[in-house]
Coordinates of C-alpha atoms in Angstrom, one line a residue:
M1 CA -10.1 9.0 4.5
C2 CA -13.0 6.7 3.7
G3 CA -14.1 3.1 2.3
I4 CA -16.3 3.1 -1.0
T5 CA -18.4 0.3 -2.3
G6 CA -21.0 -0.2 -4.6
F7 CA -22.4 -2.2 -7.9
V8 CA -23.6 -0.7 -11.3
Q9 CA -26.3 -2.7 -13.0
W10 CA -27.8 -1.6 -16.3
S11 CA -31.1 -3.8 -15.9
G12 CA -33.6 -4.5 -13.0
D13 CA -34.5 -2.8 -9.9
L14 CA -31.6 -2.1 -7.9
T15 CA -33.7 -0.8 -5.1
Q16 CA -34.7 -4.3 -4.7
N17 CA -31.1 -5.2 -3.4
S18 CA -30.5 -2.1 -0.7
Q19 CA -30.0 -4.7 1.8
T20 CA -26.9 -5.6 -0.2
L21 CA -25.4 -2.4 -0.2
V22 CA -26.1 -2.3 3.2
K23 CA -24.1 -5.3 3.9
M24 CA -21.4 -4.5 1.5
T25 CA -20.9 -0.8 3.4
E26 CA -20.8 -2.0 6.5
T27 CA -17.9 -4.1 6.1
L28 CA -15.6 -1.1 5.3
T29 CA -16.9 0.6 8.9
P30 CA -13.4 0.4 10.2
R31 CA -12.0 2.6 7.3
G32 CA -14.9 5.1 7.9
P33 CA -16.0 5.1 11.3
D34 CA -17.3 8.8 11.9
A35 CA -20.5 8.8 9.4
Y36 CA -22.3 6.5 7.0
G37 CA -24.2 6.7 3.5
T38 CA -26.2 4.7 0.7
W39 CA -27.4 5.9 -2.6
I40 CA -29.6 4.2 -5.3
S41 CA -30.7 5.7 -8.5
G42 CA -31.3 4.0 -11.8
P43 CA -28.5 2.0 -12.2
C44 CA -26.0 2.9 -9.3
A45 CA -25.7 1.7 -6.1
F46 CA -23.1 3.7 -4.4
G47 CA -21.9 3.0 -0.5
H48 CA -19.7 5.0 1.8
R49 CA -17.6 5.3 5.3
R50 CA -16.0 8.0 6.2
L51 CA -13.5 9.2 8.1
S52 CA -13.5 12.7 9.0
V53 CA -10.2 14.9 8.1
I54 CA -11.2 17.9 6.4
D55 CA -14.2 19.7 7.0
P56 CA -16.1 17.6 9.4
E57 CA -19.2 19.1 9.2
N58 CA -20.0 19.2 5.8
G59 CA -18.6 16.4 3.1
A60 CA -21.0 13.9 3.5
Q61 CA -21.2 10.9 0.6
P62 CA -22.2 9.9 -1.3
M63 CA -21.9 13.3 -2.5
L64 CA -24.6 14.8 -5.1
V65 CA -23.9 17.8 -7.4
Y66 CA -26.2 19.1 -9.8
D67 CA -25.6 20.8 -12.9
D68 CA -29.3 22.4 -13.9
E69 CA -30.7 18.8 -14.7
D70 CA -27.5 16.8 -14.7
L71 CA -26.6 15.0 -11.7
Y72 CA -23.3 14.1 -10.5
T73 CA -22.6 11.4 -7.2
I74 CA -19.2 10.2 -6.4
V75 CA -17.9 8.1 -3.6
Y76 CA -14.4 8.9 -3.0
N77 CA -11.3 7.8 -0.6
G78 CA -8.4 9.6 -0.4
E79 CA -7.0 13.2 -0.2
L80 CA -6.2 15.8 -2.6
Y81 CA -3.3 18.0 -1.6
N82 CA -3.6 20.5 -4.2
A83 CA -7.5 20.9 -3.6
A84 CA -6.9 24.9 -2.6
E85 CA -5.3 25.5 -6.1
L86 CA -7.6 23.3 -8.4
K87 CA -10.3 25.5 -6.3
R88 CA -9.3 28.5 -7.3
E89 CA -9.3 27.7 -10.7
L90 CA -13.2 26.5 -10.6
L91 CA -13.9 29.5 -8.8
K92 CA -12.4 31.7 -11.7
R93 CA -14.6 29.3 -14.4
G94 CA -17.7 29.9 -13.0
H95 CA -18.0 27.3 -10.4
H96 CA -19.7 27.2 -6.7
F97 CA -19.2 25.5 -3.6
R98 CA -21.0 24.5 -0.6
T99 CA -18.3 22.8 1.5
N100 CA -14.6 23.0 2.4
C101 CA -13.8 19.3 1.4
D102 CA -11.4 18.0 -1.3
T103 CA -14.5 15.8 -2.6
E104 CA -16.6 18.5 -4.2
V105 CA -13.4 19.8 -5.5
L106 CA -12.7 16.7 -7.3
L107 CA -16.3 16.0 -8.2
V108 CA -16.4 19.7 -9.5
S109 CA -13.0 18.9 -11.3
Y110 CA -14.6 16.5 -13.5
M111 CA -17.9 18.2 -14.1
E112 CA -15.5 20.5 -15.5
W113 CA -12.6 18.7 -17.2
G114 CA -14.3 15.2 -17.9
P115 CA -12.0 11.9 -17.0
A116 CA -9.3 14.5 -17.9
C117 CA -9.5 16.1 -14.7
I118 CA -7.1 13.4 -12.9
D119 CA -4.3 14.7 -14.5
K120 CA -4.6 17.7 -12.3
F121 CA -4.5 15.9 -9.3
N122 CA -2.0 15.9 -7.0
G123 CA -2.6 13.2 -4.1
I124 CA -4.2 10.0 -3.1
F125 CA -7.4 8.9 -4.8
A126 CA -9.5 5.6 -5.3
F127 CA -12.8 6.8 -6.8
A128 CA -16.1 6.1 -8.4
I129 CA -18.3 9.2 -10.1
W130 CA -22.0 8.7 -11.6
D131 CA -22.1 11.0 -14.8
S132 CA -25.9 11.5 -16.0
V133 CA -25.1 13.5 -18.8
R134 CA -22.8 10.6 -20.4
E135 CA -24.3 7.7 -18.6
Q136 CA -21.3 6.0 -17.1
V137 CA -19.4 5.7 -14.2
F138 CA -15.8 7.0 -14.3
M139 CA -13.4 5.2 -11.8
A140 CA -10.0 6.3 -10.9
R141 CA -7.0 5.2 -9.0
D142 CA -3.9 7.4 -7.8
R143 CA -0.9 7.1 -9.9
L144 CA 1.4 5.1 -7.5
G145 CA -1.5 3.0 -6.1
V146 CA -1.8 4.2 -2.7
K147 CA -5.4 3.8 -2.2
P148 CA -7.0 0.3 -3.4
F149 CA -9.6 -0.4 -5.6
F150 CA -10.8 -3.8 -6.7
Y151 CA -13.8 -4.5 -8.7
S152 CA -15.6 -7.5 -10.4
Q153 CA -17.3 -7.4 -13.5
T154 CA -19.9 -9.8 -15.7
G155 CA -21.6 -8.7 -18.3
G156 CA -24.0 -5.6 -17.6
L157 CA -23.1 -6.0 -13.5
L158 CA -19.6 -4.2 -12.0
V159 CA -19.6 -4.2 -8.2
F160 CA -16.0 -2.5 -6.7
G161 CA -14.9 -1.9 -3.0
S162 CA -11.9 -0.4 -1.1
E163 CA -11.3 -3.8 0.1
P164 CA -12.4 -7.7 -1.2
K165 CA -14.7 -8.2 1.8
A166 CA -16.9 -5.1 0.3
L167 CA -17.6 -7.2 -2.9
L168 CA -17.7 -10.9 -1.6
Q169 CA -21.0 -9.6 0.3
H170 CA -22.4 -9.1 -3.0
P171 CA -24.3 -12.3 -4.3
K172 CA -22.4 -12.3 -7.7
V173 CA -18.8 -12.1 -6.4
E174 CA -18.1 -15.9 -4.9
S175 CA -14.9 -16.7 -2.4
V176 CA -13.4 -19.2 -4.9
V177 CA -9.8 -19.1 -5.8
D178 CA -8.2 -20.7 -9.0
A179 CA -4.7 -22.3 -10.0
E180 CA -3.6 -18.7 -10.3
G181 CA -5.0 -17.5 -7.4
L182 CA -3.2 -19.9 -5.4
A183 CA 0.1 -19.5 -7.3
E184 CA 0.0 -15.8 -6.3
I185 CA -0.5 -17.0 -2.3
F186 CA 2.3 -20.0 -2.4
I187 CA 4.8 -18.2 -4.7
I188 CA 3.9 -14.5 -4.9
G189 CA 2.5 -13.6 -1.5
P190 CA 2.4 -11.6 0.5
A191 CA 3.0 -9.6 -2.7
R192 CA 0.9 -9.7 -5.5
T193 CA 1.0 -9.6 -9.0
P194 CA -0.2 -5.8 -10.2
G195 CA -4.4 -6.6 -11.1
Q196 CA -4.4 -9.6 -9.4
G197 CA -7.0 -9.9 -7.0
V198 CA -6.5 -13.6 -6.0
Y199 CA -9.9 -14.6 -5.5
R200 CA -10.8 -15.6 -9.1
D201 CA -13.9 -13.2 -9.4
I202 CA -12.2 -9.9 -8.1
K203 CA -9.3 -7.8 -9.8
E204 CA -7.2 -4.7 -8.8
L205 CA -7.4 -1.6 -10.5
R206 CA -4.0 -1.0 -11.2
A207 CA -2.2 2.0 -9.8
G208 CA -2.5 4.6 -12.3
H209 CA -5.5 3.3 -14.2
A210 CA -8.6 4.6 -15.2
M211 CA -11.7 2.9 -16.1
I212 CA -15.0 3.8 -17.7
F213 CA -18.2 1.3 -17.3
S214 CA -20.9 2.4 -19.3
R215 CA -23.6 0.4 -21.6
K216 CA -21.1 -0.2 -24.1
G217 CA -18.9 -2.4 -21.4
L218 CA -15.7 -1.7 -19.4
N219 CA -12.9 0.7 -20.8
I220 CA -9.8 0.4 -18.7
Y221 CA -6.4 2.5 -19.6
S222 CA -3.5 4.0 -18.2
Y223 CA -3.2 7.8 -17.2
W224 CA 0.1 7.8 -15.7
K225 CA 3.4 5.8 -16.0
L226 CA 7.0 6.5 -15.7
D227 CA 8.8 8.6 -18.2
S228 CA 12.4 7.9 -19.1
H229 CA 14.7 10.5 -19.8
Q230 CA 18.0 12.1 -19.3
H231 CA 18.8 13.8 -16.6
E232 CA 20.4 17.0 -17.3
E233 CA 21.1 18.3 -13.6
D234 CA 24.4 18.4 -11.4
T235 CA 24.4 16.8 -8.0
E236 CA 24.0 20.3 -6.3
T237 CA 20.9 21.2 -7.8
T238 CA 19.4 17.5 -8.4
A239 CA 19.8 17.6 -4.1
A240 CA 18.5 21.3 -3.5
Q241 CA 15.6 20.4 -6.0
L242 CA 15.1 17.0 -4.2
R243 CA 14.5 19.2 -0.9
E244 CA 12.6 21.7 -2.4
L245 CA 10.2 18.6 -3.8
L246 CA 9.9 16.7 -0.3
Q247 CA 9.4 19.6 1.8
D248 CA 6.4 20.9 -0.5
T249 CA 5.3 17.5 -0.8
L250 CA 5.7 17.1 3.1
E251 CA 3.8 20.5 3.9
R252 CA 0.8 19.7 1.5
Q253 CA 0.2 16.7 3.6
L254 CA 0.7 18.1 7.0
V255 CA -2.9 19.7 6.4
S256 CA -5.8 18.5 8.7
D257 CA -8.8 19.4 10.5
V258 CA -7.8 16.6 13.3
P259 CA -4.6 15.8 15.3
V260 CA -1.4 14.9 13.0
C261 CA 1.4 12.8 14.3
T262 CA 4.7 11.2 12.4
L263 CA 6.0 7.7 12.7
L264 CA 9.5 8.0 14.0
S265 CA 12.0 5.0 13.7
G266 CA 15.2 7.1 13.9
G267 CA 16.3 5.9 10.7
L268 CA 16.9 8.4 7.4
D269 CA 13.7 8.7 6.1
S270 CA 11.4 8.9 9.0
S271 CA 13.3 11.3 11.0
A272 CA 13.7 13.6 7.8
L273 CA 10.2 13.8 7.2
T274 CA 9.9 14.4 11.3
A275 CA 12.3 17.2 11.3
L276 CA 11.0 19.0 8.1
A277 CA 7.6 18.5 10.1
V278 CA 8.9 20.1 13.8
Q279 CA 10.0 22.9 11.4
Y280 CA 6.8 23.6 9.7
Y281 CA 5.0 23.3 13.3
N282 CA 7.5 25.8 14.4
R283 CA 7.2 28.5 11.7
T284 CA 3.4 28.4 11.7
G285 CA 2.8 28.1 15.7
Q286 CA 1.0 24.6 15.6
G287 CA 2.7 23.7 18.8
R288 CA 4.9 20.4 19.0
M289 CA 4.6 17.7 17.3
D290 CA 3.8 13.9 18.2
T291 CA 6.0 11.1 17.3
Y292 CA 5.4 7.2 17.6
S293 CA 8.0 4.6 17.6
V294 CA 7.2 0.6 17.8
D295 CA 9.2 -2.2 19.9
Y296 CA 8.9 -5.8 21.3
V297 CA 9.3 -6.9 24.7
G298 CA 12.5 -8.6 24.6
N299 CA 14.2 -7.1 21.8
D300 CA 16.8 -5.3 23.8
K301 CA 18.2 -9.0 24.7
H302 CA 17.1 -10.8 21.5
F303 CA 18.5 -8.9 19.0
K304 CA 21.1 -9.9 16.9
S305 CA 22.7 -7.8 13.8
H306 CA 22.5 -9.0 10.3
A307 CA 23.3 -7.8 7.0
F308 CA 19.2 -7.0 6.4
Q309 CA 18.8 -5.8 9.8
P310 CA 22.2 -4.1 10.8
G311 CA 21.4 -2.4 14.5
A312 CA 18.3 -1.8 16.3
D313 CA 16.4 1.4 16.1
A314 CA 15.8 2.3 19.9
P315 CA 18.8 4.4 20.5
W316 CA 18.1 6.0 17.2
I317 CA 14.8 7.0 18.4
R318 CA 15.5 8.4 21.5
R319 CA 18.4 10.5 19.8
M320 CA 15.8 12.1 17.3
A321 CA 12.9 12.3 19.7
L322 CA 15.0 14.7 21.9
E323 CA 16.7 16.4 19.0
L324 CA 13.5 17.7 17.8
G325 CA 11.8 18.1 21.4
T326 CA 9.0 16.0 19.6
N327 CA 6.2 14.5 22.5
H328 CA 7.4 10.8 21.9
H329 CA 5.0 7.8 22.5
Y330 CA 6.9 4.4 23.2
I331 CA 4.7 1.4 22.1
E332 CA 5.8 -1.6 22.9
F333 CA 4.1 -5.1 22.2
D334 CA 4.7 -8.7 23.7
T335 CA 4.6 -12.3 22.0
P336 CA 1.0 -13.2 23.0
E337 CA -0.5 -9.9 21.3
L338 CA 1.6 -10.5 18.6
I339 CA 0.0 -14.1 17.9
E340 CA -3.6 -12.8 18.7
S341 CA -2.3 -10.1 15.8
L342 CA -2.1 -12.7 13.0
S343 CA -5.6 -13.3 12.6
N344 CA -6.9 -9.6 12.7
S345 CA -4.7 -8.7 10.1
T346 CA -5.5 -11.5 7.8
L347 CA -9.4 -10.4 8.4
T348 CA -8.2 -6.9 7.8
R349 CA -6.4 -7.5 4.6
D350 CA -8.5 -10.1 3.2
L351 CA -5.5 -12.4 1.9
P352 CA -2.6 -14.0 4.3
G353 CA -0.4 -11.2 4.3
M354 CA 3.1 -10.3 6.3
A355 CA 2.5 -12.5 9.1
D356 CA 3.8 -10.6 12.5
V357 CA 4.8 -7.5 10.4
D358 CA 1.6 -7.2 9.3
G359 CA -0.1 -7.8 13.0
S360 CA 2.6 -5.7 14.5
L361 CA 1.5 -2.6 12.5
Y362 CA -2.1 -3.1 13.1
L363 CA -1.6 -3.0 16.7
F364 CA 0.9 0.1 16.4
C365 CA -1.9 1.9 14.7
R366 CA -4.8 1.2 17.0
E367 CA -2.6 2.5 19.5
I368 CA -1.5 5.6 17.5
K369 CA -5.6 6.2 16.9
K370 CA -6.2 6.7 20.3
G371 CA -4.1 10.1 20.2
A372 CA -4.4 10.9 16.6
T373 CA -6.4 10.6 13.3
V374 CA -3.5 11.3 10.7
A375 CA -0.2 9.9 10.6
V376 CA 2.7 10.6 8.5
S377 CA 5.0 7.7 7.2
G378 CA 8.2 7.1 5.3
E379 CA 7.0 4.4 3.5
A380 CA 8.4 4.1 -0.3
A381 CA 11.9 6.0 0.2
D382 CA 14.3 2.9 -0.3
E383 CA 12.1 1.8 -3.4
I384 CA 12.4 5.1 -4.8
F385 CA 16.0 6.0 -3.8
G386 CA 17.7 2.6 -3.8
G387 CA 17.8 1.9 -0.5
Y388 CA 17.4 -2.1 -0.2
P389 CA 20.1 -4.6 0.2
W390 CA 19.2 -6.1 -3.1
F391 CA 20.0 -2.9 -5.2
H392 CA 23.6 -3.3 -3.6
R393 CA 24.1 -7.2 -4.0
E394 CA 25.7 -8.6 -7.1
E395 CA 24.2 -12.3 -6.3
M396 CA 20.5 -10.5 -5.8
L397 CA 20.9 -8.2 -8.8
N398 CA 21.5 -10.8 -10.8
S399 CA 19.4 -13.8 -9.7
G400 CA 16.5 -13.5 -12.8
T401 CA 13.9 -12.7 -10.5
F402 CA 12.3 -10.5 -8.0
P403 CA 15.3 -10.2 -5.2
W404 CA 13.2 -10.1 -2.7
A405 CA 11.6 -13.8 -3.7
V406 CA 15.1 -15.6 -4.3
A407 CA 13.4 -18.7 -2.2
S408 CA 11.5 -20.1 -4.8
E409 CA 12.6 -23.5 -5.4
M410 CA 12.1 -23.8 -1.5
R411 CA 8.4 -22.3 -1.5
A412 CA 7.5 -24.3 -4.6
S413 CA 8.6 -27.3 -2.7
L414 CA 5.7 -26.7 0.1
L415 CA 3.3 -27.6 -2.0
S416 CA 1.7 -31.0 -2.6
P417 CA 2.9 -32.8 -5.5
E418 CA -0.9 -32.0 -7.0
I419 CA -1.2 -28.8 -6.5
R420 CA 2.3 -27.9 -7.3
E421 CA 1.3 -30.0 -11.1
W422 CA -1.4 -27.6 -11.2
T423 CA -0.4 -24.4 -10.2
R424 CA 3.4 -24.8 -11.8
P425 CA 4.6 -22.0 -9.4
L426 CA 8.2 -21.7 -10.5
E427 CA 6.9 -21.1 -14.3
Y428 CA 4.3 -18.6 -13.0
L429 CA 7.1 -16.8 -11.3
A430 CA 9.1 -16.4 -14.1
D431 CA 6.5 -15.7 -16.7
R432 CA 5.1 -12.8 -13.7
Y433 CA 9.2 -11.6 -13.8
D434 CA 9.1 -11.2 -17.3
E435 CA 6.0 -9.5 -17.8
A436 CA 7.4 -6.9 -15.5
V437 CA 10.7 -6.7 -17.2
R438 CA 8.9 -5.9 -20.2
E439 CA 7.1 -3.1 -19.0
V440 CA 10.3 -1.2 -18.0
P441 CA 10.3 2.2 -20.0
K442 CA 14.0 1.9 -21.2
L443 CA 15.9 4.9 -22.1
R444 CA 17.5 4.9 -25.6
G445 CA 21.2 4.2 -25.8
E446 CA 21.2 3.3 -21.9
N447 CA 22.9 0.0 -20.8
G448 CA 24.6 -1.9 -18.7
K449 CA 25.1 -1.0 -15.3
Q450 CA 22.6 2.3 -15.5
A451 CA 20.1 0.0 -18.2
Q452 CA 20.4 -2.9 -15.2
M453 CA 19.8 -0.5 -12.3
R454 CA 16.7 1.2 -13.8
I455 CA 15.3 -2.5 -14.4
M456 CA 15.9 -2.8 -10.6
S457 CA 14.1 0.1 -9.8
Y458 CA 11.2 -0.3 -11.6
L459 CA 10.5 -3.4 -10.2
N460 CA 10.5 -2.2 -6.6
I461 CA 8.0 0.7 -7.3
T462 CA 5.8 -1.4 -9.4
R463 CA 5.9 -4.7 -7.8
F464 CA 7.5 -4.6 -4.2
M465 CA 6.0 -1.0 -2.9
P466 CA 2.8 -1.8 -3.5
T467 CA 3.1 -4.8 -0.8
L468 CA 4.3 -2.2 1.7
L469 CA 1.3 -0.1 0.6
D470 CA -1.4 -2.8 1.0
R471 CA 0.1 -3.1 4.2
K472 CA 0.0 0.2 5.1
D473 CA -3.2 0.7 3.8
R474 CA -5.2 -2.3 5.6
M475 CA -3.4 -1.8 8.7
S476 CA -4.2 1.7 9.2
M477 CA -7.4 1.8 7.9
G478 CA -8.3 -1.5 9.9
V479 CA -8.5 0.6 12.9
G480 CA -9.4 4.2 11.3
L481 CA -6.1 5.7 11.3
E482 CA -4.9 7.4 8.0
V483 CA -1.4 7.2 6.8
R484 CA -0.1 9.5 4.6
V485 CA 3.5 8.4 2.7
P486 CA 5.2 11.9 1.2
Y487 CA 8.3 9.5 -0.9
C488 CA 5.3 8.4 -2.8
D489 CA 4.3 11.8 -4.3
H490 CA 4.1 11.3 -8.0
R491 CA 6.4 14.4 -8.6
L492 CA 9.1 13.2 -6.3
V493 CA 9.3 9.6 -7.8
Q494 CA 9.2 10.8 -11.4
Y495 CA 12.2 13.0 -10.5
V496 CA 13.9 10.6 -9.1
W497 CA 13.2 7.8 -11.5
N498 CA 15.4 9.5 -13.9
I499 CA 18.6 10.4 -11.6
P500 CA 21.4 8.2 -12.6
W501 CA 22.8 5.4 -10.5
E502 CA 25.9 6.9 -9.8
M503 CA 24.3 10.0 -8.5
K504 CA 21.8 8.2 -6.4
M505 CA 24.8 7.0 -4.8
T506 CA 26.5 9.9 -4.4
G507 CA 29.4 9.5 -1.4
G508 CA 29.4 6.2 -2.1
R509 CA 26.3 5.5 0.1
E510 CA 22.8 4.1 -0.7
K511 CA 20.2 6.7 -1.0
G512 CA 23.7 9.0 -1.1
I513 CA 21.7 11.7 -3.1
L514 CA 19.1 11.8 -0.5
R515 CA 21.4 11.9 2.4
K516 CA 22.9 14.7 0.5
A517 CA 19.7 16.8 0.1
L518 CA 19.1 16.3 3.8
E519 CA 22.3 18.0 5.0
G520 CA 21.5 20.4 7.7
V521 CA 18.2 18.8 8.2
L522 CA 19.6 16.0 10.2
P523 CA 22.6 15.7 12.5
D524 CA 25.6 13.6 10.7
D525 CA 25.2 10.7 12.6
V526 CA 21.4 9.9 11.6
L527 CA 21.8 11.4 7.9
Y528 CA 24.4 8.6 7.6
R529 CA 23.2 5.5 9.8
K530 CA 23.3 2.6 8.0
K531 CA 19.9 1.3 7.0
S532 CA 17.4 -0.9 9.1
P533 CA 14.0 -1.8 8.0
Y534 CA 10.7 -1.7 10.0
P535 CA 11.4 -3.4 13.5
K536 CA 10.6 -7.0 14.3
T537 CA 10.5 -9.2 17.1
H538 CA 13.5 -11.2 17.9
N539 CA 11.7 -13.3 20.7
P540 CA 12.4 -16.9 20.7
D541 CA 8.8 -17.2 22.6
F542 CA 7.3 -16.2 18.9
L543 CA 9.4 -18.5 17.1
A544 CA 8.2 -21.4 19.5
A545 CA 4.5 -20.2 19.5
V546 CA 3.9 -20.0 15.8
K547 CA 5.9 -23.3 15.1
K548 CA 3.4 -24.9 17.8
Q549 CA 0.6 -23.7 15.6
I550 CA 1.4 -24.6 12.3
L551 CA 2.3 -28.4 13.7
D552 CA -1.2 -28.3 15.5
I553 CA -3.0 -27.6 12.2
L554 CA -0.7 -30.2 10.5
D555 CA -2.2 -32.3 13.1
D556 CA -6.0 -31.7 12.4
P557 CA -7.3 -33.8 9.8
T558 CA -10.1 -30.6 9.2
S559 CA -7.3 -28.1 8.3
P560 CA -8.3 -26.6 4.8
I561 CA -4.6 -25.9 4.2
L562 CA -3.8 -29.6 3.9
P563 CA -4.6 -31.0 0.9
L564 CA -2.7 -27.8 -0.8
V565 CA 0.7 -28.5 1.2
N566 CA 3.6 -30.7 1.3
Q567 CA 3.1 -31.3 5.0
E568 CA 6.6 -33.5 5.7
K569 CA 8.3 -30.9 4.4
I570 CA 6.9 -28.4 6.7
R571 CA 7.5 -30.4 9.3
E572 CA 11.1 -31.2 8.3
I573 CA 11.5 -27.2 8.3
A574 CA 10.0 -27.1 11.8
V575 CA 12.4 -29.5 13.2
S576 CA 15.5 -27.9 11.9
P577 CA 17.1 -25.7 14.5
E578 CA 18.9 -23.4 11.5
A579 CA 16.0 -23.7 9.2
S580 CA 13.2 -22.7 11.3
S581 CA 14.7 -19.8 12.9
N582 CA 16.9 -18.6 9.7
L583 CA 15.3 -19.4 6.6
P584 CA 15.0 -15.8 4.8
W585 CA 12.4 -16.4 2.4
F586 CA 10.2 -12.8 1.4
G587 CA 11.7 -9.9 1.6
Q588 CA 14.2 -8.2 4.5
L589 CA 11.9 -9.1 7.4
M590 CA 10.1 -12.7 6.8
S591 CA 12.3 -15.9 7.9
G592 CA 11.5 -19.3 9.8
P593 CA 9.4 -17.4 12.2
Q594 CA 7.5 -15.3 9.6
L595 CA 6.6 -18.9 7.1
F596 CA 5.1 -20.6 10.5
A597 CA 3.2 -17.6 10.8
Y598 CA 2.1 -17.1 7.1
L599 CA 1.0 -20.8 6.4
A600 CA -1.0 -20.4 9.7
Q601 CA -2.4 -17.5 8.0
V602 CA -3.3 -19.3 4.8
N603 CA -5.4 -21.8 6.6
N604 CA -7.2 -19.2 8.7
W605 CA -8.3 -17.4 5.5
L606 CA -8.8 -20.6 3.8
K607 CA -11.2 -21.5 6.9
T608 CA -12.8 -18.1 7.8
Y609 CA -13.5 -17.1 4.2
H610 CA -15.0 -20.3 3.2
I611 CA -12.3 -20.7 0.1
S612 CA -13.1 -23.0 -2.4
I613 CA -10.2 -24.2 -4.6
K614 CA -11.8 -24.4 -8.6

């Protein structure tokens, strides 16, 4: 994986802005620690940081390919998992290749098929291509939005990059946040509305979208979306098809010229990928698979089971590591490290995020990077197969809002009266929810429970899953680790989308059809284990530390968050034992401690990024 950035400007001499390009590119060094490149020609300035995974000796970017006098230039972040097939087809069509890297395959695909090339790609990607023939830049993002792409456009100038920090180095992009951006932070966050960059001048190219920037202006369009149709196959056939798809997807994603590992939590999703990966490694003679897990000092003493986190992972991790014979690495963090990580993870994301859930992943990936460059993760299976509690609890299904954000009244009460009146957070949330529901590709004749679950699935795939994919991308790439997410293969997602809810619940269990597909791959006790989310710390020292942190911020008259929040309401929550420890307000993992940590992240972000509120 890599970091990409650049700008396109139809007037002026861009060579005078070379230092701006250098600064923009340098901000992405953690994403691509292995190589650096910039290119300025005509209206284009492209920058690239490379993390070498395939063909490390070649594939430097920006990559230039000439077709007679015509020039095509690319900066690209991602992996094409069907590069070998595409290359064979392009060779038959008379093209020649200088490297073995997928970057060249992607660029030559564009030369052959133009913008329609993206329909042929299986992978995760964000890229920009300068086309001298058409005098345009073609940009696209993968179908599920695994790889990020931010942009800012003003008249004849387009600035883009993998992360907001790169764009903010350009003098025409300011760190200003308006009422809509504040609503995103305080009522939607740490999620984001698709396309929202939070910063007033920055937007995000939505998943499954492409755009063309020419002298005529900017044209953005959707090239892929979920398609609703009747599922014709029976349960046995569906399970077999799922297993075949998952195995094919995983084996494509194990291809690498650098060490690969898997993240193993002992749950269904990661255990399945690890088991299939071990089978593949054994079959191809690639040796012993490395696996990694994360836990926290004191969790063995402090963990308490509840509806969203029914059991500890540690015994199941040991069970699967022994069962599969992996070379397992146990990573553990203590409270001081988690507190320190709150600042690092905010800088890595360029926004306040999932508090210690972000920070611990950042630390986890940093440790993994010492032994591997590529990791395989079970991210997204719950959104696709319906694993979260809100798929199964009537009060959450019928909440009339995003089920991971049901504490909206409490969150709105944290704002100062002036900011609440300006941002109108509850109205903003309702509008964003209504927009999402209107987007759902409905199936003719479908109603009742099945229609309700189609809406719920769509909300999860397009609104909640991107939050976790953002987190996974930023925290991993922040330390130069590439994480691959096989459950996000678009073929798999599209297939599962149309499986009837009753079949998804085969055996009366959440993700029942996935469990059936994996029979014989996993031991039964693991296969039918109750879902448990990504682990977080349960140490009371963490609550004490973040509570002190936010109270210190409130006591400091220079804290930039003070005019934005209802200080007395936050203090009230802090002194309430029940509210401060058990106050679910976002998703499964974010309760009282994460609320204090999130507010501290907001303050740190406002201060560090010199945010202007306008």
